[in-house]
CSV table of C-alpha atoms and ligand atoms in Angstrom, one decimal:
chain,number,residue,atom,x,y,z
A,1,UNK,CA,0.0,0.0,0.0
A,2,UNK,CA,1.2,3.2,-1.0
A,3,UNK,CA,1.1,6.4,1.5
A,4,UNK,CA,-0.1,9.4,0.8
A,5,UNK,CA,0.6,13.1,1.7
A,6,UNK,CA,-1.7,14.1,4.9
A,7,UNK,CA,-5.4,15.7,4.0
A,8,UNK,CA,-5.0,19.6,3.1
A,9,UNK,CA,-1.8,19.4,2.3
A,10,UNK,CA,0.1,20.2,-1.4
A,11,UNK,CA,3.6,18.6,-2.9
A,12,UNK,CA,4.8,21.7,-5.4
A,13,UNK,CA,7.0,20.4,-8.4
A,14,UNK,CA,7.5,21.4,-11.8
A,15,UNK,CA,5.5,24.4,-13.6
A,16,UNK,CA,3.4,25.5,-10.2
A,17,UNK,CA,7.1,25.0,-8.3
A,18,UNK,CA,8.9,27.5,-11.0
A,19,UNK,CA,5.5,29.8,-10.2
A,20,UNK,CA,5.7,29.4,-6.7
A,21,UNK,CA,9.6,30.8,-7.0
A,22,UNK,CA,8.6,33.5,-9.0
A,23,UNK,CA,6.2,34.5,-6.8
A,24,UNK,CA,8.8,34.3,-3.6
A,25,UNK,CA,11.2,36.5,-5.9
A,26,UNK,CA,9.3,39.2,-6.8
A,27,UNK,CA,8.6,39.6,-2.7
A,28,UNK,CA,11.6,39.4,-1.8
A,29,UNK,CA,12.7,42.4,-4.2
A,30,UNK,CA,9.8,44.2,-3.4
A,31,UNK,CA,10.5,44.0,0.7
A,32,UNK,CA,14.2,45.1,-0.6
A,33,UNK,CA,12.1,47.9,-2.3
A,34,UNK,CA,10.4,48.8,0.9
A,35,UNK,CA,13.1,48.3,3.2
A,36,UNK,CA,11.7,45.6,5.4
A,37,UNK,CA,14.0,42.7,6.9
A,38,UNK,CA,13.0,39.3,6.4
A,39,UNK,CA,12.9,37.5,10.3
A,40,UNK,CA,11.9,33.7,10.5
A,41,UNK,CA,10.6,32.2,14.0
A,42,UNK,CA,9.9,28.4,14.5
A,43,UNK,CA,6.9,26.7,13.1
A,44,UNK,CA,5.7,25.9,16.3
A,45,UNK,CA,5.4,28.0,19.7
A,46,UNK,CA,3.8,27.5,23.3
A,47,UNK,CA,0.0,27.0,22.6
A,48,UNK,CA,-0.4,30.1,25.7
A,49,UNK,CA,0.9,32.5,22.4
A,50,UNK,CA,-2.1,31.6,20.4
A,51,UNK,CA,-4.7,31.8,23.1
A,52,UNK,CA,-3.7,35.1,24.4
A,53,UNK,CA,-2.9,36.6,20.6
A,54,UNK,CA,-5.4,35.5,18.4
A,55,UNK,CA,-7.6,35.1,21.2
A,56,UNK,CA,-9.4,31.8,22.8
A,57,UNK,CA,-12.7,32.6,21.3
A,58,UNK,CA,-11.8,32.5,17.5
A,59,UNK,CA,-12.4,30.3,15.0
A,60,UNK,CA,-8.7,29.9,14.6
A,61,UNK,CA,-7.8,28.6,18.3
A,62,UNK,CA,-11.5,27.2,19.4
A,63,UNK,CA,-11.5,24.9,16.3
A,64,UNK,CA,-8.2,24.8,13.9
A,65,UNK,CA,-4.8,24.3,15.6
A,66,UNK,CA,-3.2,21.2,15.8
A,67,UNK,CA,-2.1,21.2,19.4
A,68,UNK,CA,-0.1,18.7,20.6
A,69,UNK,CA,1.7,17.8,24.1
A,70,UNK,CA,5.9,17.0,23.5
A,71,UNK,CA,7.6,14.6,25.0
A,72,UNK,CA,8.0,17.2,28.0
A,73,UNK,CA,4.5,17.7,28.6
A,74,UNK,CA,4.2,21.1,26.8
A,75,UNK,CA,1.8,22.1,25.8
A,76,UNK,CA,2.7,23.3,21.7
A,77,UNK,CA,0.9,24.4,18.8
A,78,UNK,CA,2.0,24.2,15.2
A,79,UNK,CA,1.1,28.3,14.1
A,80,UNK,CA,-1.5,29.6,12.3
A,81,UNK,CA,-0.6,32.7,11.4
A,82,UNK,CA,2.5,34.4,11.9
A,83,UNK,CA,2.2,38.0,14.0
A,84,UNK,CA,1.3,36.5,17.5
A,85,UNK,CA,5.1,34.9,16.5
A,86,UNK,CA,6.7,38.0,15.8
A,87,UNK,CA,5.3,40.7,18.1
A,88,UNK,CA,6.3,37.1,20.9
A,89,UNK,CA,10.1,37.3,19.1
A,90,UNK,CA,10.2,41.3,18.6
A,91,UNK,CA,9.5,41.1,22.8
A,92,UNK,CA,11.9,38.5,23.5
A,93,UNK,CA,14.6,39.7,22.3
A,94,UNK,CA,14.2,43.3,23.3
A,95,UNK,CA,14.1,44.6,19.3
A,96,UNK,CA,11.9,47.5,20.7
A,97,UNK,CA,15.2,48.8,22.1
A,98,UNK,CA,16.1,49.9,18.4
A,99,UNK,CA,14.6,52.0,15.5
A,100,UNK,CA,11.7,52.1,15.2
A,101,UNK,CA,8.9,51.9,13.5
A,102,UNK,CA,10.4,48.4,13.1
A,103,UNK,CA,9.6,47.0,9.8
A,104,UNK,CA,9.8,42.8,9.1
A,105,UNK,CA,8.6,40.1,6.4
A,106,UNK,CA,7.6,36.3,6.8
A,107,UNK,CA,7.0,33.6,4.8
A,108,UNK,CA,6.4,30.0,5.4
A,109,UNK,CA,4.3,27.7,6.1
A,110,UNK,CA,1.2,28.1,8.7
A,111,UNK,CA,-1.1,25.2,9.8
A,112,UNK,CA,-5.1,25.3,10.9
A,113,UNK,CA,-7.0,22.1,10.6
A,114,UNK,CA,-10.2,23.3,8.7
A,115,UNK,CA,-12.4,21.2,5.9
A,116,UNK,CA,-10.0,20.8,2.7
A,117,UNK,CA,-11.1,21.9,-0.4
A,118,UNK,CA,-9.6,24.8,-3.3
A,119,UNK,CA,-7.7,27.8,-2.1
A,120,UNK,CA,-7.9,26.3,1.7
A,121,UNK,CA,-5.5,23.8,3.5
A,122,UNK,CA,-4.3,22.4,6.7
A,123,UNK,CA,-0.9,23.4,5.7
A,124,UNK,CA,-0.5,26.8,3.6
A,125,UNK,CA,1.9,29.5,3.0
A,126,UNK,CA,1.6,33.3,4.4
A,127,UNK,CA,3.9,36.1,3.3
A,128,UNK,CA,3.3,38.7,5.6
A,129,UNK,CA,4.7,42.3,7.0
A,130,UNK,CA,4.5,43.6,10.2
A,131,UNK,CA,5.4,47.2,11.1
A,132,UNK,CA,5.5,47.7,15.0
A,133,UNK,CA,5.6,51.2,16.7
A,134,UNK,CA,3.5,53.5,15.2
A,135,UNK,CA,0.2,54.7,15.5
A,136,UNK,CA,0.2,57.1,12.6
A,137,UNK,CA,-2.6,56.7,9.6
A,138,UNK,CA,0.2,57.4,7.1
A,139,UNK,CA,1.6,53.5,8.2
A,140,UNK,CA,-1.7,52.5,7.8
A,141,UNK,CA,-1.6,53.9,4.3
A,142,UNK,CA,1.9,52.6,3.3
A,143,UNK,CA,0.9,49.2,4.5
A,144,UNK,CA,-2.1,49.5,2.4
A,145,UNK,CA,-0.2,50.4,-0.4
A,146,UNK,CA,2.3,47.9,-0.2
A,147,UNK,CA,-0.4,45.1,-0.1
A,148,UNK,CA,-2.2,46.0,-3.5
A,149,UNK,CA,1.5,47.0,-5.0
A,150,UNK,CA,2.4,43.1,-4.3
A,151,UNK,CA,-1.1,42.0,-6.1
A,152,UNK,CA,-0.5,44.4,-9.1
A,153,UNK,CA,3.5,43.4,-9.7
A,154,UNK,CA,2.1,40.1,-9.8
A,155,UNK,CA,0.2,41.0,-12.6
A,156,UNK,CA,-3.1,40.0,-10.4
A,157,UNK,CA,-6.6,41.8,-11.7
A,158,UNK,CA,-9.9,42.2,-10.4
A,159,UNK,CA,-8.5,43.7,-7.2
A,160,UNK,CA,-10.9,44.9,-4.3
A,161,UNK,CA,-9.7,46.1,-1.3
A,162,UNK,CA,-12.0,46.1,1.3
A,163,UNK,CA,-11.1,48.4,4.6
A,164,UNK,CA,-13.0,48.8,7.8
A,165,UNK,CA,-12.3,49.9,11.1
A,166,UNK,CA,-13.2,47.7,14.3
A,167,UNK,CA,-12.6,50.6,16.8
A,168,UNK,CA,-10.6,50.2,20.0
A,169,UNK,CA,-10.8,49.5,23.8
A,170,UNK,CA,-12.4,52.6,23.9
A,171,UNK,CA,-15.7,52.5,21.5
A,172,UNK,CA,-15.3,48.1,21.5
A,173,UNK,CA,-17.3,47.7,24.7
A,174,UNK,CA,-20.3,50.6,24.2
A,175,UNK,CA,-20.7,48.9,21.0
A,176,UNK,CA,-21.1,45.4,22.5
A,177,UNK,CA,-23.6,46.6,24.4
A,178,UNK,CA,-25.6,48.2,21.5
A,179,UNK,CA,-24.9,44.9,20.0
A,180,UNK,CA,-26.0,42.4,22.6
A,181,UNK,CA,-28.9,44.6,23.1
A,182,UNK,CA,-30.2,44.1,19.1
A,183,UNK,CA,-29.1,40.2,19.3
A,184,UNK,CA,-30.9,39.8,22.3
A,185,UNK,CA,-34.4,40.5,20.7
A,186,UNK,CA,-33.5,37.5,18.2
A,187,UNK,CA,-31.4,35.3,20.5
A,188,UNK,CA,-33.5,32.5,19.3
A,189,UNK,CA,-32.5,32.8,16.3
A,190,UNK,CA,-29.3,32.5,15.8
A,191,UNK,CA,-27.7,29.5,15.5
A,192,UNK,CA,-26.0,27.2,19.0
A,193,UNK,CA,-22.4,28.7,18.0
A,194,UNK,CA,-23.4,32.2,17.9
A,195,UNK,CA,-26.0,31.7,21.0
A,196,UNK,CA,-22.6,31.0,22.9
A,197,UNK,CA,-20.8,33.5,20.9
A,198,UNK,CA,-23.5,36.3,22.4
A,199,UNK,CA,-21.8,36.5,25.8
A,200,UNK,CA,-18.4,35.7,24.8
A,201,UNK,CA,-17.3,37.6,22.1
A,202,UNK,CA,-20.7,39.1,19.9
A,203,UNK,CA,-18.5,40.9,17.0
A,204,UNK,CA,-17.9,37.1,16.0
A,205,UNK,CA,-21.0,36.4,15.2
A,206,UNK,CA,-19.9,38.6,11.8
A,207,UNK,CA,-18.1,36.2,10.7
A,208,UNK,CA,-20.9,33.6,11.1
A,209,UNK,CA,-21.9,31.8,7.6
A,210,UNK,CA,-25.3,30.7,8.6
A,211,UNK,CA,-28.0,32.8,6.8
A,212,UNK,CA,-30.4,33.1,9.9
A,213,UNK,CA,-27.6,34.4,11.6
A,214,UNK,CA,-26.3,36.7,8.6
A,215,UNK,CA,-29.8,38.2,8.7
A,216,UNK,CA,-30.1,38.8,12.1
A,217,UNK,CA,-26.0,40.5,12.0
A,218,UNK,CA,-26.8,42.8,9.1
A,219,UNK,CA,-29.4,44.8,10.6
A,220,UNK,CA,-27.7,45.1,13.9
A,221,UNK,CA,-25.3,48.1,14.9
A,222,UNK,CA,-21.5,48.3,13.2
A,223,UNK,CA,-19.0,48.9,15.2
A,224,UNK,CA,-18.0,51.6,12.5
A,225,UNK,CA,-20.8,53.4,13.4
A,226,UNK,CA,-20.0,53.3,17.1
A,227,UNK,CA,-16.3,54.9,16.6
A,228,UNK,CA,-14.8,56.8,19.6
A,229,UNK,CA,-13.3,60.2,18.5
A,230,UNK,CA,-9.7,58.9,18.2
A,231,UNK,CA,-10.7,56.1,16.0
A,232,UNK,CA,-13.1,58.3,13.8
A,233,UNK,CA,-9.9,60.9,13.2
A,234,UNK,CA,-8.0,57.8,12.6
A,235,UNK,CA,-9.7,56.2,9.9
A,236,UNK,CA,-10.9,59.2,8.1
A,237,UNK,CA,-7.0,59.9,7.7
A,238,UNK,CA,-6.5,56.6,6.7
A,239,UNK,CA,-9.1,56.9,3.9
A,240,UNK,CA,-7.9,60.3,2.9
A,241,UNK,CA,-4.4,59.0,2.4
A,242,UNK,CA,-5.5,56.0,0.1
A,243,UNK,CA,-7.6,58.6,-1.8
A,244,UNK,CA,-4.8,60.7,-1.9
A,245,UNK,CA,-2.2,57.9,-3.2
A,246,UNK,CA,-4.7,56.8,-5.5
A,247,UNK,CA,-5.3,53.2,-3.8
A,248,UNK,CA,-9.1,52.3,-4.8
A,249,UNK,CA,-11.3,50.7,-1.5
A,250,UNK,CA,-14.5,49.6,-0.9
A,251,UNK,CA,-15.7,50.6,2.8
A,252,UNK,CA,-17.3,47.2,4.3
A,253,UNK,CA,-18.8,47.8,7.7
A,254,UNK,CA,-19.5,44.8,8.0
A,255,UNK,CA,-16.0,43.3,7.6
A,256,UNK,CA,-14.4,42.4,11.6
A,257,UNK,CA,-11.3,40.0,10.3
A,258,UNK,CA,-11.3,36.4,12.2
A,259,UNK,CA,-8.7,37.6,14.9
A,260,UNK,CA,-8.9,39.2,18.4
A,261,UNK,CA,-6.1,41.4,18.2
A,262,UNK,CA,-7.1,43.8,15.1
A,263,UNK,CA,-7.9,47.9,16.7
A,264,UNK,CA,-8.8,50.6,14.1
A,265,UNK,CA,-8.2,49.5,10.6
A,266,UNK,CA,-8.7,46.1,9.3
A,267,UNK,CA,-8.8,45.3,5.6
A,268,UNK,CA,-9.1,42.2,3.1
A,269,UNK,CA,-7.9,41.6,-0.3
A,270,UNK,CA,-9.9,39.9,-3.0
A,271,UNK,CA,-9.5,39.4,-7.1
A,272,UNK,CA,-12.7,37.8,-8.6
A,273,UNK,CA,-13.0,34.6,-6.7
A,274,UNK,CA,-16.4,34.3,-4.9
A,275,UNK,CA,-17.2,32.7,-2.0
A,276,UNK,CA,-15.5,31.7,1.4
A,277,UNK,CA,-12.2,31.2,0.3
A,278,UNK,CA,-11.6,34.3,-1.6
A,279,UNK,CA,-9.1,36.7,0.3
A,280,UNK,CA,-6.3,36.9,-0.9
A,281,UNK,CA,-4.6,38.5,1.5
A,282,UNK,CA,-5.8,40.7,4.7
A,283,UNK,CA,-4.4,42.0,7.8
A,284,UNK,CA,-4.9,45.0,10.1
A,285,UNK,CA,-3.3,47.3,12.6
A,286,UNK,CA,-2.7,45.8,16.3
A,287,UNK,CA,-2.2,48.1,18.8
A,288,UNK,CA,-2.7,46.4,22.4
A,289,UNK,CA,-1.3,42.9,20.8
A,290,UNK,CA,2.5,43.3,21.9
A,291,UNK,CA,1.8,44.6,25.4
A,292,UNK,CA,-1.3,41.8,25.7
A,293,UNK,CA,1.6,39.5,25.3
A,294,UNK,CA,3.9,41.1,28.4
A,295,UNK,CA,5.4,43.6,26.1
A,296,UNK,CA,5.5,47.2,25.8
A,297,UNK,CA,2.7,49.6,25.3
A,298,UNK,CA,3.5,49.6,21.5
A,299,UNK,CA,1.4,49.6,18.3
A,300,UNK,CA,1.8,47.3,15.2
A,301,UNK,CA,0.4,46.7,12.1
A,302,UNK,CA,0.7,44.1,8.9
A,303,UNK,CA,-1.1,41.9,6.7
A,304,UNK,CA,-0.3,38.5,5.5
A,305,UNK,CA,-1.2,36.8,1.8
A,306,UNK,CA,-2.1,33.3,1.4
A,307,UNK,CA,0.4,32.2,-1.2
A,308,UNK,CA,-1.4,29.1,-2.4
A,309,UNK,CA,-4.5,31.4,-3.5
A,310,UNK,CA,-1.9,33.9,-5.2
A,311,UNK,CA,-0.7,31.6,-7.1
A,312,UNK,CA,-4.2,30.2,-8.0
A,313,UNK,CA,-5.3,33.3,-8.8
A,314,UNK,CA,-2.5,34.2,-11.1
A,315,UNK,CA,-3.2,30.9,-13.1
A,316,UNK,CA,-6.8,31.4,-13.2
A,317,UNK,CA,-6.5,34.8,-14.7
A,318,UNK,CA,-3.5,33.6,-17.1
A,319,UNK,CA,-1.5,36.3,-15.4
A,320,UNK,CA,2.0,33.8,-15.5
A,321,UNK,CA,3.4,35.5,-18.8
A,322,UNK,CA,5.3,38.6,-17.0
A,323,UNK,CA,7.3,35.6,-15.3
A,324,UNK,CA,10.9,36.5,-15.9
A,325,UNK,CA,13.0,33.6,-17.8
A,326,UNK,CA,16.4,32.9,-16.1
A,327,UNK,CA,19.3,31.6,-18.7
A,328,UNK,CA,18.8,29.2,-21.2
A,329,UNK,CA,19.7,25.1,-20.1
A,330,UNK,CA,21.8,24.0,-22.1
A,331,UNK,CA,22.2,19.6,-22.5
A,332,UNK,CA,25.4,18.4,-23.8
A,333,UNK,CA,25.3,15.1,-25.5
A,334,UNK,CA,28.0,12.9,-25.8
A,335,UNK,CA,28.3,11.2,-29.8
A,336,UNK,CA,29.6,7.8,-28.1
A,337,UNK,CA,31.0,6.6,-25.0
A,338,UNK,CA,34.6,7.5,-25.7
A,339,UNK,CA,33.1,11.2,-25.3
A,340,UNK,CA,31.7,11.5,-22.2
A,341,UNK,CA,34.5,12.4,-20.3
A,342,UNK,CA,35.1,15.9,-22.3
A,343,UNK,CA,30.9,16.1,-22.5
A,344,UNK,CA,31.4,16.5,-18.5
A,345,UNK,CA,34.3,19.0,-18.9
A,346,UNK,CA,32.0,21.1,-21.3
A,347,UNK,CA,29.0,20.8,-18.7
A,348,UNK,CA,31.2,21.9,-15.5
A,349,UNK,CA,33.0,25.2,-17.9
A,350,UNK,CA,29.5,26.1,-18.5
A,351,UNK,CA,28.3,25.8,-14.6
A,352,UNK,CA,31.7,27.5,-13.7
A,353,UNK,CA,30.4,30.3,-16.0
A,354,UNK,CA,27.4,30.7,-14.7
A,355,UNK,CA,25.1,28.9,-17.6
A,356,UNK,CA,22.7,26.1,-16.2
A,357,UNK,CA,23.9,22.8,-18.0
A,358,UNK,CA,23.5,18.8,-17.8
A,359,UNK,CA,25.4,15.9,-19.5
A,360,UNK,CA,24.7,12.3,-19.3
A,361,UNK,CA,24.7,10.7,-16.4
A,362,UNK,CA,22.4,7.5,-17.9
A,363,UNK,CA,24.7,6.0,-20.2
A,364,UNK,CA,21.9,6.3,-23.5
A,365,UNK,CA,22.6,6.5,-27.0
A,366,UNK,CA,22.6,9.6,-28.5
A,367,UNK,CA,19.2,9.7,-29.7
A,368,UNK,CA,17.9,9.1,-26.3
A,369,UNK,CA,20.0,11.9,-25.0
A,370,UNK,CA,18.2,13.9,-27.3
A,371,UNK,CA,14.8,12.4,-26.0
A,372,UNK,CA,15.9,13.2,-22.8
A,373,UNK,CA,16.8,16.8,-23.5
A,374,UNK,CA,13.7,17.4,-25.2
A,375,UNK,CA,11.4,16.2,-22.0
A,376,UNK,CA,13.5,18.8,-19.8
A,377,UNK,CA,12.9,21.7,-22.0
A,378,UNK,CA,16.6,21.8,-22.6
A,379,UNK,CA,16.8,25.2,-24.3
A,380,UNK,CA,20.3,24.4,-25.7
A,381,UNK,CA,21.9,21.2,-27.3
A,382,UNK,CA,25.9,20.8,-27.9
A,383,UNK,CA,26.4,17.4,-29.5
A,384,UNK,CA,29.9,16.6,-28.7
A,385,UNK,CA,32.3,14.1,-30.9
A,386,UNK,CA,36.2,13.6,-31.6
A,387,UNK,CA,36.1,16.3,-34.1
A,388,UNK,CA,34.1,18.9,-31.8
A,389,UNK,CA,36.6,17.8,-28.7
A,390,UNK,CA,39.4,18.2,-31.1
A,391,UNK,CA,38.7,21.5,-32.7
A,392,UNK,CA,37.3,22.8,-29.2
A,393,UNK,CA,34.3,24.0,-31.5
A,394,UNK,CA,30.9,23.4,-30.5
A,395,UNK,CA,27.7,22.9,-32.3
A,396,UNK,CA,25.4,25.1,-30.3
A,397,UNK,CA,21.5,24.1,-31.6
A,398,UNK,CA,18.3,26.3,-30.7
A,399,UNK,CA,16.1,23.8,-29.7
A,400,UNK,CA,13.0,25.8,-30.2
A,401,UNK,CA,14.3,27.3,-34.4
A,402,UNK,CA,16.8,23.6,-34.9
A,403,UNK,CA,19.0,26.2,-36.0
A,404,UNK,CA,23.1,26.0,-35.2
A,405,UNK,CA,25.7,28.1,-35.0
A,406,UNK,CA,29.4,26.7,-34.6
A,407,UNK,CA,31.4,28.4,-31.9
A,408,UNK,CA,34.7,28.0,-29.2
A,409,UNK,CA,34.0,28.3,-25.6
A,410,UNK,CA,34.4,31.7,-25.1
A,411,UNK,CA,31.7,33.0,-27.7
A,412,UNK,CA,29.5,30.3,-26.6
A,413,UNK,CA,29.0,31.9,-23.0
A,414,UNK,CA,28.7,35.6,-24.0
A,415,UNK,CA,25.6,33.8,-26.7
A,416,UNK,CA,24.3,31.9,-23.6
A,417,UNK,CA,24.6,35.1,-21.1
A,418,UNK,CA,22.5,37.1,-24.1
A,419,UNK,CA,25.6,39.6,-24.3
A,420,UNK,CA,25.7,38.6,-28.1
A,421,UNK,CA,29.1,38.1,-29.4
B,1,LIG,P1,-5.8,35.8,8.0
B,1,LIG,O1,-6.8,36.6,7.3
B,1,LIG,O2,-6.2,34.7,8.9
B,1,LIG,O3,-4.8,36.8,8.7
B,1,LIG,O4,-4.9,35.1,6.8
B,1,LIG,C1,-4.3,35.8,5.8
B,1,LIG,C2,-4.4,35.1,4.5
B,1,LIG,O5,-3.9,33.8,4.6
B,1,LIG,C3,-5.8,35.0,4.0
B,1,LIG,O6,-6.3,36.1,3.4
B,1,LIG,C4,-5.7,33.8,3.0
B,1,LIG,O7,-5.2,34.3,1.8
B,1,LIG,C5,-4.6,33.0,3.7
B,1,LIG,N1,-5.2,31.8,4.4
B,1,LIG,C6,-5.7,31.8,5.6
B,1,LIG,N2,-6.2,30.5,5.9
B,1,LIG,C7,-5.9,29.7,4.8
B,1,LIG,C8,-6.0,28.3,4.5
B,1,LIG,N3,-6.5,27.5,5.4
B,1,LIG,N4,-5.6,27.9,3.3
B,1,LIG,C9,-5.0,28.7,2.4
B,1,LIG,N5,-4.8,30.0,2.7
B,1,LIG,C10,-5.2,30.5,3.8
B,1,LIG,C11,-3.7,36.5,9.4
B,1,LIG,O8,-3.2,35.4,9.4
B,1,LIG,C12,-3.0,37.6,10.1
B,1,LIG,N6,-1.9,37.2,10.8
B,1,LIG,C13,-2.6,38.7,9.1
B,1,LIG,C14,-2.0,39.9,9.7
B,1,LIG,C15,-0.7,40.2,9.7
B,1,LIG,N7,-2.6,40.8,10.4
B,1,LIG,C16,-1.7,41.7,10.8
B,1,LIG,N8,-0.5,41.3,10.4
């Protein structure tokens, strides 16, 4: 019996692994772009950083980690998302001590055990910024901006952003009440998860998919209409700023993000795809999460992307072509087996120069190196004999024209590099 790889998860190889590369590399330069610095914490972490970040009454930590004891009776929890891990290391280590607003990147894999199916999986990857210490709109702007400036160098289309803001400590519990107070006359309504959702945490119930409930949600009180002073100024700011840097929005009051920690301005990213598993991306600003977890009174925010739903929304929409071709492979093929030696001298001059080659490593005939070098896509083909060794010549063919051009060593880099002859 053969085994299989565990429910919700993906093996990447070939085409989608070339995309998924792509994808990473046009991050990376863009977080060179923007100045952030890449920081990577461990997979897992104490199950207490979950509970107290994301909070015990979400989706995410009532139903979806995979919690586990170790062999030391810890308690541990494979993450879910990444901030509760960095605003845990950015504390631990004390990084508040220098400039600030600090600015990091993620990526990497994240784990919540919800029901398989497309764009959603146990295991996924997020890439995901984080800008901690500073309350001003103009981060929340910049963060904003750097979020739909990903999507579009991407090529993605489509694009809505939606923004909202989920007010603070301050306006939170006065619109609870108005809340509770509008549930209350439909209690028996709403379904048994949001009937224990009432006391606990209402604003949940938002996030509820049931219709009954959905009804009952949408004509109650937003919490954007309940916005303290501070938060009003706040997000009007915020909203000026993206009309000012020309960053299209759609305001969604009814948007509150799946997370505990989110203050003030929380946002979602979305590019055609309907339903449940359409975000793209999303994230929020933070601003009692670092000290919630014994850290200083400082502010934070970020957004992460789900890179599996990138990628299949770049293939859905065709988007792949702007995907940047590296050098030319080149296959050197040995004539017989007298030849191979000097075929694998060719093949490591054009590695030591930079140029992505392969020789034969199967002992085949020539016409099944050729098979062979067709099913990799090599872009190249030297065919190397006596004469070619002898002359130190080489028959350079264009796999894609069949044309050939005869040239030494030298020559045949500088036409492999594209810096002509
Ligand atoms: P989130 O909305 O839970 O936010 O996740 C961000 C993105 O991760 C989603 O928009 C989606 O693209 C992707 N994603 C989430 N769950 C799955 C899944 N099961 N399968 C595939 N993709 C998924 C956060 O995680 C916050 N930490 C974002 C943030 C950073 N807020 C502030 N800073």
């Amino acid at each position: 019996m053969t085994i299989k790889g565990p429910k919700g998860t993906q093996d990447f190889y070939g085409i989608r692994m070339e995309r998924w590369k792509h994808i990473e590399k046009t991050l990376n330069r863009l977080m060179e772009i923007y100045s952030f610095q890449e920081i990577r914490t461990p997979v897992f972490e104490s199950t207490d950083l979950f509970l107290r970040g994301v909070g015990d009454t979400t989706d995410i930590v009532d139903k979806e980690m995979y919690t586990f004891k170790d062999k030391g009776d810890r308690s541990i929890t494979l993450r879910p998302e990444g901030t509760a891990s960095v605003a845990r290391a950015f504390i631990e280590h004390g990084l508040h001590q220098e400039a600030l607003p600090a600015r990091y990147y993620y990526m990497g894999p994240m784990f919540r055990y919800s029901r398989p199916q497309t764009g959603r999986y146990r295991q996924f990857h997020q890439f995901g910024i984080e800008v901690l210490g500073t309350r001003e709109p103009a981060a929340d702007a910049e963060v904003l901006e750097i979020i739909m400036k990903i999507f579009t160098t991407l090529g993605i289309q489509n694009l809505k952003l939606e923004v909202n803001s989920v007010g603070c400590p301050v306006c939170r519990p006065v619109h609870r009440e108005a809340l509770k107070e509008h549930l209350s006359a439909n209690f028996e309504n709403l379904c048994p998860t949001c009937q224990s959702r009432y006391e606990k945490n209402p604003l949940r119930i938002f996030d509820c998919k049931n219709e009954g409930c959905q009804s009952i949600i949408k004509e109650g009180p937003t919490i954007t209409d309940h916005l303290c002073e501070d938060c009003q100024s706040h997000f009007r700011l915020v909203l000026t700023y993206l009309d000012q840097n020309g960053v299209p929005y759609v305001l969604n009051k009814m948007m509150v993000r799946g997370l505990d920690y989110y203050s003030k301005t929380a946002f979602e990213v979305s590019a055609g795809r309907e339903g449940a598993q359409s975000s793209i991306g999303g994230g929020g600003r933070y601003d009692g999460l670092i000290e919630e977890l014994g850290g200083p009174e400082l502010p934070g925010i970020g957004f992460a992307i789900g890179l599996e739903r990138v990628l299949l929304t770049i293939e859905e929409q065709d988007a792949f072509h702007s995907m940047e071709k590296g050098l030319p492979m080149v296959y050197v093929a040995n004539v017989s087996e007298s030849d191979l030696p000097q075929a694998l001298s060719l093949v490591r001059q054009l590695r030591e120069a930079g140029i992505p080659a392969q020789g034969d490593t199967m002992a085949r005939k020539l016409k099944n190196q050729f098979k062979y070098a067709n099913k990799i896509h090599a872009d190249y083909v030297i065919t190397l004999g006596e004469d070619e060794s002898a002359k130190e010549a080489y028959p350079l063919k264009n796999m894609d024209s069949g044309t050939e051009v005869i040239m030494p060593l030298p020559a045949l880099i500088k036409t492999l590099r594209g810096e002509g002859e």
